Amino acid sequence: MRAVVTGGAGFLGSHLCERLIARGDEVLALDNLSTGSVDNLAHLIGHDRFRFVRVDVTDYVHVVGDVDLVLHFASPASPIDYLALPIQTLKVGSIGTFHALGLAKEKKARFLLASTSEVYGDPEVHPQPESYWGHVNPVGPRGVYDEAKRFAEAATLAYRQTHGVDTGIVRIFNTFGPRMRPNDGRAIPNFIRQALAGEPVTVAGDGTQTRSICYVDDLVTGILALADSEHAGPVNVGNPHEISMDALARWIIELTGSSSRVEYIARPVDDPTVRQPDTTLARELLGWSPQVEIEDALRRTIAWFREQRDARFDAPPLSPDATAHILAGS
Ligand SMILES: NC(=O)c1ccc[n+]([C@@H]2O[C@H](COP(=O)([O-])OP(=O)(O)OC[C@H]3O[C@@H](n4cnc5c(N)ncnc54)[C@H](O)[C@@H]3O)[C@@H](O)[C@H]2O)c1
């Protein structure tokens, strides 16, 4: 099977590429490297079933040869990123999604959209089932991301109904693990980075707001289960393990053995108060449920961040030869 992964150099995209290669598929990763990095793919470069091409999917998506699966994951995803790139976020969710859908239509491939729990906004229903329409402020700062994803869902359905494309929509809830950028502003990498540096761990508001956090390995298994099925979705994929931000910060301080203290800072506008997936559909349709204990997942992630502090973030960039090889997609 040949898969195209847009956003393949990102956190989730790189894990997807890795898992697809491991199971024997051929993979073409497309990414403009706006929030991702070739470092995330360094271990796959040179593999004979893997290719990377640097391209902005809002410009065009063109692929030679057969394609069986299109996984559309290109989009800034952390609030810091999409607030810095608001128009790019809207464009990749709209024009980029049309281009990725066009590829699936042309190649008669299955298409899977990476949507998000953010389509539920600041939810008035808890936990959130797929049938809930959400509570989103289109003109708030998060609107660029939330509405781009809501638009992308509508575009995906339109291609299914109008052009008969075999589409699926996964609504991803907060996921963490190795390869998150330590400074991407999302709570877990932020807390880990601060705790490892012995800095104050900054919690927004009074920290009573909750998130439900999923380890990346579990998420990838759920995504591929949906990709391999014929279900249209949307299907929630996430771990219902719900925790307050205050408790999460304190847990990370404990697991890192840090002497950091918690510091409370202003809460971002429209920050959701609660967030928990109803995963009944994923269980019933896909037989999927998360397997990795959160403490174990946090320990693995902390271990990776520790290694990076010692190695990657201080390491020189890829050699010019390796970079040329990657950018040529060879
Ligand atoms: N990580 C999560 O918890 C989470 C939750 C919900 C949804 N998602 C979705 O999953 C996808 C991946 O998120 P992530 O956490 O890996 O973020 P990420 O920022 O690490 O990855 C996104 C990738 O898309 C690339 N990209 C952005 N715009 C592009 C464009 N126009 N053309 C080509 N490439 C482009 C970036 O360079 C990056 O490599 C996103 O669509 C995001 O909305 C993630």
Short mmCIF file of C-alpha atoms and ligand atoms in Angstrom, two decimals:
data_model
loop_
_atom_site.label_atom_id
_atom_site.label_comp_id
_atom_site.label_asym_id
_atom_site.label_seq_id
_atom_site.Cartn_x
_atom_site.Cartn_y
_atom_site.Cartn_z
CA MET A 1 0.00 0.00 0.00
CA ARG A 2 1.22 3.55 -0.74
CA ALA A 3 0.28 6.34 1.65
CA VAL A 4 0.72 10.11 1.34
CA VAL A 5 1.03 11.90 4.69
CA THR A 6 0.63 15.69 4.58
CA GLY A 7 2.26 17.26 7.62
CA GLY A 8 4.55 14.22 7.69
CA ALA A 9 7.43 16.09 9.36
CA GLY A 10 5.29 17.11 12.32
CA PHE A 11 4.80 15.44 15.69
CA LEU A 12 1.90 13.15 14.74
CA GLY A 13 2.76 12.92 11.04
CA SER A 14 6.25 11.57 11.74
CA HIS A 15 4.89 8.91 14.09
CA LEU A 16 2.35 7.92 11.42
CA CYS A 17 5.10 7.68 8.76
CA GLU A 18 7.16 5.52 11.09
CA ARG A 19 4.29 3.13 11.84
CA LEU A 20 3.29 2.86 8.17
CA ILE A 21 6.90 2.03 7.19
CA ALA A 22 7.13 -0.50 10.02
CA ARG A 23 4.08 -2.36 8.75
CA GLY A 24 5.45 -2.55 5.21
CA ASP A 25 3.74 0.35 3.43
CA GLU A 26 5.35 2.84 1.09
CA VAL A 27 5.16 6.43 2.38
CA LEU A 28 5.44 9.86 0.79
CA ALA A 29 5.58 12.66 3.37
CA LEU A 30 4.70 16.19 2.23
CA ASP A 31 5.48 19.13 4.51
CA ASN A 32 6.45 22.79 4.29
CA LEU A 33 8.39 22.57 7.58
CA SER A 34 6.53 25.57 9.02
CA THR A 35 6.02 23.91 12.41
CA GLY A 36 7.60 20.51 11.73
CA SER A 37 11.21 19.49 11.24
CA VAL A 38 13.19 17.05 9.13
CA ASP A 39 14.81 15.96 12.41
CA ASN A 40 11.55 14.11 13.08
CA LEU A 41 12.11 12.04 9.94
CA ALA A 42 15.90 11.68 10.10
CA HIS A 43 15.67 8.00 11.04
CA LEU A 44 13.48 7.24 7.99
CA ILE A 45 15.61 9.06 5.43
CA GLY A 46 17.32 6.59 3.17
CA HIS A 47 14.69 3.89 3.71
CA ASP A 48 13.73 2.54 0.28
CA ARG A 49 9.97 2.80 0.98
CA PHE A 50 10.14 6.35 2.32
CA ARG A 51 10.25 9.71 0.53
CA PHE A 52 9.99 13.27 1.81
CA VAL A 53 9.15 16.29 -0.33
CA ARG A 54 9.10 19.84 0.95
CA VAL A 55 5.92 21.45 -0.37
CA ASP A 56 3.24 23.81 0.87
CA VAL A 57 0.00 21.89 0.31
CA THR A 58 -1.91 25.16 -0.05
CA ASP A 59 0.14 25.76 -3.25
CA TYR A 60 -0.44 22.39 -4.88
CA VAL A 61 -0.40 18.65 -4.24
CA HIS A 62 0.91 16.59 -7.10
CA VAL A 63 1.99 12.98 -6.79
CA VAL A 64 3.14 10.66 -9.56
CA GLY A 65 1.96 7.03 -9.41
CA ASP A 66 -0.65 5.15 -7.45
CA VAL A 67 -1.80 6.22 -4.00
CA ASP A 68 -4.05 4.12 -1.75
CA LEU A 69 -4.32 6.35 1.29
CA VAL A 70 -4.09 10.10 1.91
CA LEU A 71 -3.63 11.15 5.55
CA HIS A 72 -4.18 14.91 5.70
CA PHE A 73 -2.34 16.08 8.83
CA ALA A 74 -0.80 19.35 7.60
CA SER A 75 -1.82 22.24 9.87
CA PRO A 76 -0.30 24.27 12.65
CA ALA A 77 -1.72 22.62 15.76
CA SER A 78 -0.47 24.31 18.91
CA PRO A 79 -2.09 27.60 19.96
CA ILE A 80 1.28 29.40 19.79
CA ASP A 81 1.67 28.22 16.19
CA TYR A 82 -1.80 28.95 14.90
CA LEU A 83 -1.91 32.33 16.60
CA ALA A 84 1.38 33.20 14.88
CA LEU A 85 0.16 31.75 11.55
CA PRO A 86 -3.56 32.55 11.48
CA ILE A 87 -3.98 32.93 7.71
CA GLN A 88 -1.76 29.94 6.90
CA THR A 89 -3.89 27.91 9.34
CA LEU A 90 -7.12 28.92 7.59
CA LYS A 91 -5.54 28.26 4.19
CA VAL A 92 -4.22 24.81 4.98
CA GLY A 93 -7.59 23.84 6.49
CA SER A 94 -9.46 25.08 3.42
CA ILE A 95 -7.30 25.20 0.26
CA GLY A 96 -4.87 22.55 1.56
CA THR A 97 -7.78 20.24 2.36
CA PHE A 98 -9.25 20.71 -1.14
CA HIS A 99 -5.85 19.84 -2.64
CA ALA A 100 -5.48 16.73 -0.48
CA LEU A 101 -9.07 15.70 -1.27
CA GLY A 102 -8.34 16.28 -4.97
CA LEU A 103 -5.41 13.89 -4.74
CA ALA A 104 -7.59 11.21 -3.13
CA LYS A 105 -10.25 11.72 -5.81
CA GLU A 106 -7.73 11.49 -8.65
CA LYS A 107 -6.06 8.36 -7.25
CA LYS A 108 -9.27 6.71 -5.95
CA ALA A 109 -7.58 6.57 -2.55
CA ARG A 110 -9.03 6.51 0.94
CA PHE A 111 -8.78 9.96 2.57
CA LEU A 112 -8.47 10.63 6.28
CA LEU A 113 -8.79 14.13 7.74
CA ALA A 114 -7.03 14.97 11.00
CA SER A 115 -9.74 16.97 12.72
CA THR A 116 -9.68 17.95 16.35
CA SER A 117 -11.57 18.08 19.61
CA GLU A 118 -11.34 21.87 19.15
CA VAL A 119 -14.39 21.58 16.85
CA TYR A 120 -16.30 21.21 20.15
CA GLY A 121 -14.95 24.59 21.35
CA ASP A 122 -15.63 25.29 25.02
CA PRO A 123 -18.13 22.41 25.32
CA GLU A 124 -21.47 22.53 27.06
CA VAL A 125 -21.78 18.75 26.87
CA HIS A 126 -19.38 16.55 28.81
CA PRO A 127 -17.86 14.17 27.77
CA GLN A 128 -18.16 15.07 24.09
CA PRO A 129 -19.79 12.57 21.73
CA GLU A 130 -19.42 12.96 17.95
CA SER A 131 -23.07 14.02 17.75
CA TYR A 132 -22.33 17.22 19.72
CA TRP A 133 -22.15 20.26 17.41
CA GLY A 134 -19.82 22.27 19.60
CA HIS A 135 -19.58 25.73 21.13
CA VAL A 136 -17.04 27.67 19.10
CA ASN A 137 -16.37 31.42 18.96
CA PRO A 138 -15.58 32.11 15.29
CA VAL A 139 -14.19 35.58 16.03
CA GLY A 140 -12.16 34.65 19.11
CA PRO A 141 -8.40 34.11 18.78
CA ARG A 142 -8.80 30.32 18.49
CA GLY A 143 -11.41 30.72 15.74
CA VAL A 144 -8.77 30.46 12.97
CA TYR A 145 -7.95 26.90 13.99
CA ASP A 146 -11.36 25.71 15.15
CA GLU A 147 -13.19 27.05 12.11
CA ALA A 148 -10.50 25.83 9.68
CA LYS A 149 -11.05 22.32 11.00
CA ARG A 150 -14.84 22.66 10.94
CA PHE A 151 -14.59 23.83 7.33
CA ALA A 152 -12.24 20.93 6.53
CA GLU A 153 -14.79 18.47 7.94
CA ALA A 154 -17.54 19.98 5.76
CA ALA A 155 -15.27 19.88 2.66
CA THR A 156 -14.46 16.24 3.36
CA LEU A 157 -18.11 15.32 3.56
CA ALA A 158 -18.87 17.26 0.38
CA TYR A 159 -16.23 15.28 -1.55
CA ARG A 160 -17.68 12.05 -0.18
CA GLN A 161 -21.22 12.95 -1.19
CA THR A 162 -20.47 14.73 -4.48
CA HIS A 163 -17.46 12.81 -5.82
CA GLY A 164 -17.82 9.49 -4.01
CA VAL A 165 -14.39 9.79 -2.37
CA ASP A 166 -13.87 7.20 0.39
CA THR A 167 -13.37 9.61 3.28
CA GLY A 168 -12.94 9.39 7.04
CA ILE A 169 -12.70 12.07 9.73
CA VAL A 170 -10.85 11.55 12.99
CA ARG A 171 -11.38 14.02 15.82
CA ILE A 172 -8.13 13.91 17.74
CA PHE A 173 -8.01 14.84 21.43
CA ASN A 174 -4.89 16.17 23.20
CA THR A 175 -2.01 13.86 22.44
CA PHE A 176 1.56 13.91 23.70
CA GLY A 177 4.82 12.06 23.36
CA PRO A 178 8.33 12.24 21.94
CA ARG A 179 8.99 14.77 19.13
CA MET A 180 6.79 17.53 20.52
CA ARG A 181 8.72 20.79 20.39
CA PRO A 182 9.68 21.79 23.95
CA ASN A 183 8.63 25.36 23.22
CA ASP A 184 5.44 24.72 21.22
CA GLY A 185 3.36 26.09 24.07
CA ARG A 186 1.22 22.99 24.61
CA ALA A 187 0.82 22.13 28.29
CA ILE A 188 2.78 18.88 28.53
CA PRO A 189 5.96 19.87 26.65
CA ASN A 190 5.84 23.21 28.42
CA PHE A 191 5.54 21.68 31.89
CA ILE A 192 8.28 19.12 31.17
CA ARG A 193 10.67 21.72 29.75
CA GLN A 194 10.12 24.04 32.72
CA ALA A 195 10.41 21.23 35.27
CA LEU A 196 13.64 19.90 33.72
CA ALA A 197 15.10 23.41 33.70
CA GLY A 198 14.09 23.97 37.33
CA GLU A 199 11.99 26.98 36.26
CA PRO A 200 8.52 27.75 37.66
CA VAL A 201 5.92 25.53 35.99
CA THR A 202 3.33 27.94 34.63
CA VAL A 203 -0.32 26.92 34.91
CA ALA A 204 -3.00 29.03 33.25
CA GLY A 205 -5.78 30.45 35.45
CA ASP A 206 -6.35 28.51 38.67
CA GLY A 207 -5.52 25.23 36.89
CA THR A 208 -8.92 23.63 37.48
CA GLN A 209 -9.59 23.42 33.73
CA THR A 210 -9.23 19.85 32.47
CA ARG A 211 -7.84 18.02 29.45
CA SER A 212 -7.88 14.36 28.56
CA ILE A 213 -4.47 13.24 27.43
CA CYS A 214 -3.50 10.40 25.12
CA TYR A 215 -0.11 8.86 24.39
CA VAL A 216 0.98 9.13 20.76
CA ASP A 217 1.38 5.35 20.23
CA ASP A 218 -2.25 4.76 21.22
CA LEU A 219 -3.42 7.60 19.00
CA VAL A 220 -1.56 6.30 15.94
CA THR A 221 -3.12 2.85 16.46
CA GLY A 222 -6.59 4.44 16.55
CA ILE A 223 -5.94 6.60 13.49
CA LEU A 224 -4.73 3.65 11.43
CA ALA A 225 -7.69 1.54 12.58
CA LEU A 226 -9.99 4.22 11.15
CA ALA A 227 -7.84 4.62 8.01
CA ASP A 228 -8.03 0.86 7.40
CA SER A 229 -11.82 0.80 7.83
CA GLU A 230 -14.54 2.15 5.58
CA HIS A 231 -16.09 4.34 8.26
CA ALA A 232 -16.81 7.97 7.39
CA GLY A 233 -16.77 9.23 10.96
CA PRO A 234 -16.28 11.60 12.52
CA VAL A 235 -14.79 9.34 15.18
CA ASN A 236 -13.26 10.66 18.40
CA VAL A 237 -9.83 9.23 19.14
CA GLY A 238 -8.30 10.15 22.46
CA ASN A 239 -7.79 8.88 25.97
CA PRO A 240 -10.69 9.65 28.34
CA HIS A 241 -8.14 10.00 31.18
CA GLU A 242 -9.15 13.50 32.33
CA ILE A 243 -6.93 15.60 34.56
CA SER A 244 -6.84 19.20 35.76
CA MET A 245 -3.93 21.32 34.57
CA ASP A 246 -2.87 21.95 38.16
CA ALA A 247 -2.73 18.21 38.93
CA LEU A 248 -0.88 17.55 35.68
CA ALA A 249 1.75 20.19 36.45
CA ARG A 250 2.31 18.75 39.93
CA TRP A 251 2.50 15.20 38.56
CA ILE A 252 5.16 16.22 36.03
CA ILE A 253 7.17 18.01 38.71
CA GLU A 254 7.06 14.81 40.77
CA LEU A 255 7.99 12.50 37.86
CA THR A 256 10.92 14.69 36.80
CA GLY A 257 12.16 14.94 40.40
CA SER A 258 12.26 18.70 39.91
CA SER A 259 12.36 21.36 42.59
CA SER A 260 10.20 23.67 40.43
CA ARG A 261 7.15 25.32 41.94
CA VAL A 262 3.83 25.97 40.23
CA GLU A 263 3.18 29.57 39.13
CA TYR A 264 -0.30 30.70 38.04
CA ILE A 265 -0.49 32.92 34.96
CA ALA A 266 -3.33 34.55 33.00
CA ARG A 267 -5.70 32.16 31.30
CA PRO A 268 -5.90 32.47 27.47
CA VAL A 269 -9.14 33.82 25.94
CA ASP A 270 -11.70 31.09 25.14
CA ASP A 271 -9.58 28.41 26.82
CA PRO A 272 -11.91 25.38 27.13
CA THR A 273 -12.96 24.58 30.70
CA VAL A 274 -13.33 20.84 30.26
CA ARG A 275 -12.44 18.35 27.57
CA GLN A 276 -13.04 14.60 27.49
CA PRO A 277 -13.76 12.32 24.55
CA ASP A 278 -16.69 9.98 24.50
CA THR A 279 -14.91 7.04 22.84
CA THR A 280 -17.89 4.68 22.55
CA LEU A 281 -17.86 4.90 18.75
CA ALA A 282 -14.11 4.14 18.46
CA ARG A 283 -14.60 1.11 20.72
CA GLU A 284 -17.66 -0.18 18.87
CA LEU A 285 -16.62 0.54 15.27
CA LEU A 286 -12.87 0.02 15.47
CA GLY A 287 -12.39 -2.10 18.60
CA TRP A 288 -9.97 0.63 19.72
CA SER A 289 -9.24 1.82 23.22
CA PRO A 290 -6.04 3.33 24.64
CA GLN A 291 -3.62 0.84 26.22
CA VAL A 292 -0.74 2.90 27.59
CA GLU A 293 -1.02 4.04 31.21
CA ILE A 294 -0.64 7.81 31.45
CA GLU A 295 2.09 7.62 34.09
CA ASP A 296 4.09 5.30 31.85
CA ALA A 297 3.48 7.63 28.88
CA LEU A 298 4.62 10.67 30.87
CA ARG A 299 7.77 8.84 31.99
CA ARG A 300 8.60 7.89 28.37
CA THR A 301 8.04 11.46 27.21
CA ILE A 302 10.11 12.94 30.03
CA ALA A 303 12.94 10.48 29.23
CA TRP A 304 12.87 11.63 25.58
CA PHE A 305 12.92 15.32 26.55
CA ARG A 306 15.88 14.65 28.85
CA GLU A 307 17.78 12.96 26.00
CA GLN A 308 17.05 15.84 23.65
CA ARG A 309 18.30 18.37 26.15
CA ASP A 310 21.53 16.44 26.26
CA ALA A 311 21.76 15.81 22.53
CA ARG A 312 19.43 17.06 19.85
CA PHE A 313 18.69 20.62 20.80
CA ASP A 314 22.38 21.36 21.18
CA ALA A 315 23.38 19.28 18.16
CA PRO A 316 24.36 20.86 14.83
CA PRO A 317 21.70 20.73 12.10
CA LEU A 318 21.66 17.88 9.59
CA SER A 319 24.68 17.81 7.31
CA PRO A 320 24.25 19.75 4.03
CA ASP A 321 24.35 16.41 2.15
CA ALA A 322 21.52 14.94 4.20
CA THR A 323 19.46 18.11 3.81
CA ALA A 324 19.90 18.16 0.03
CA HIS A 325 18.93 14.49 -0.10
CA ILE A 326 15.78 15.18 1.89
CA LEU A 327 14.71 18.27 -0.02
CA ALA A 328 15.19 16.53 -3.34
CA GLY A 329 12.82 13.86 -2.07
CA SER A 330 15.29 11.22 -3.12
N1 LIG B 1 -1.25 16.79 18.66
C1 LIG B 1 -2.52 16.88 19.02
O1 LIG B 1 -2.82 16.74 20.22
C2 LIG B 1 -3.60 17.14 18.01
C3 LIG B 1 -4.92 17.23 18.47
C4 LIG B 1 -5.92 17.46 17.54
C5 LIG B 1 -5.65 17.54 16.19
N2 LIG B 1 -4.35 17.44 15.77
C6 LIG B 1 -4.11 17.57 14.33
O2 LIG B 1 -3.12 16.66 13.89
C7 LIG B 1 -2.31 17.27 12.88
C8 LIG B 1 -0.86 17.23 13.28
O3 LIG B 1 -0.66 17.93 14.50
P1 LIG B 1 0.73 17.89 15.27
O4 LIG B 1 0.44 17.94 16.70
O5 LIG B 1 1.56 16.80 14.74
O6 LIG B 1 1.32 19.33 14.85
P2 LIG B 1 2.71 19.71 14.17
O7 LIG B 1 2.75 21.18 14.09
O8 LIG B 1 3.83 19.00 14.84
O9 LIG B 1 2.56 19.09 12.70
C9 LIG B 1 1.89 19.73 11.65
C10 LIG B 1 2.75 19.61 10.41
O10 LIG B 1 2.08 20.21 9.30
C11 LIG B 1 3.03 20.95 8.55
N3 LIG B 1 2.32 21.98 7.80
C12 LIG B 1 1.61 23.04 8.27
N4 LIG B 1 1.09 23.75 7.26
C13 LIG B 1 1.47 23.13 6.11
C14 LIG B 1 1.26 23.38 4.73
N5 LIG B 1 0.55 24.44 4.32
N6 LIG B 1 1.80 22.54 3.81
C15 LIG B 1 2.54 21.47 4.21
N7 LIG B 1 2.77 21.18 5.51
C16 LIG B 1 2.24 22.00 6.44
C17 LIG B 1 3.99 21.52 9.59
O11 LIG B 1 5.23 21.92 9.07
C18 LIG B 1 4.10 20.33 10.55
O12 LIG B 1 5.15 19.48 10.18
C19 LIG B 1 -2.83 18.70 12.68
O13 LIG B 1 -3.71 18.71 11.57
C20 LIG B 1 -3.59 18.96 13.97
O14 LIG B 1 -4.63 19.87 13.77
C21 LIG B 1 -3.32 17.26 16.65
#
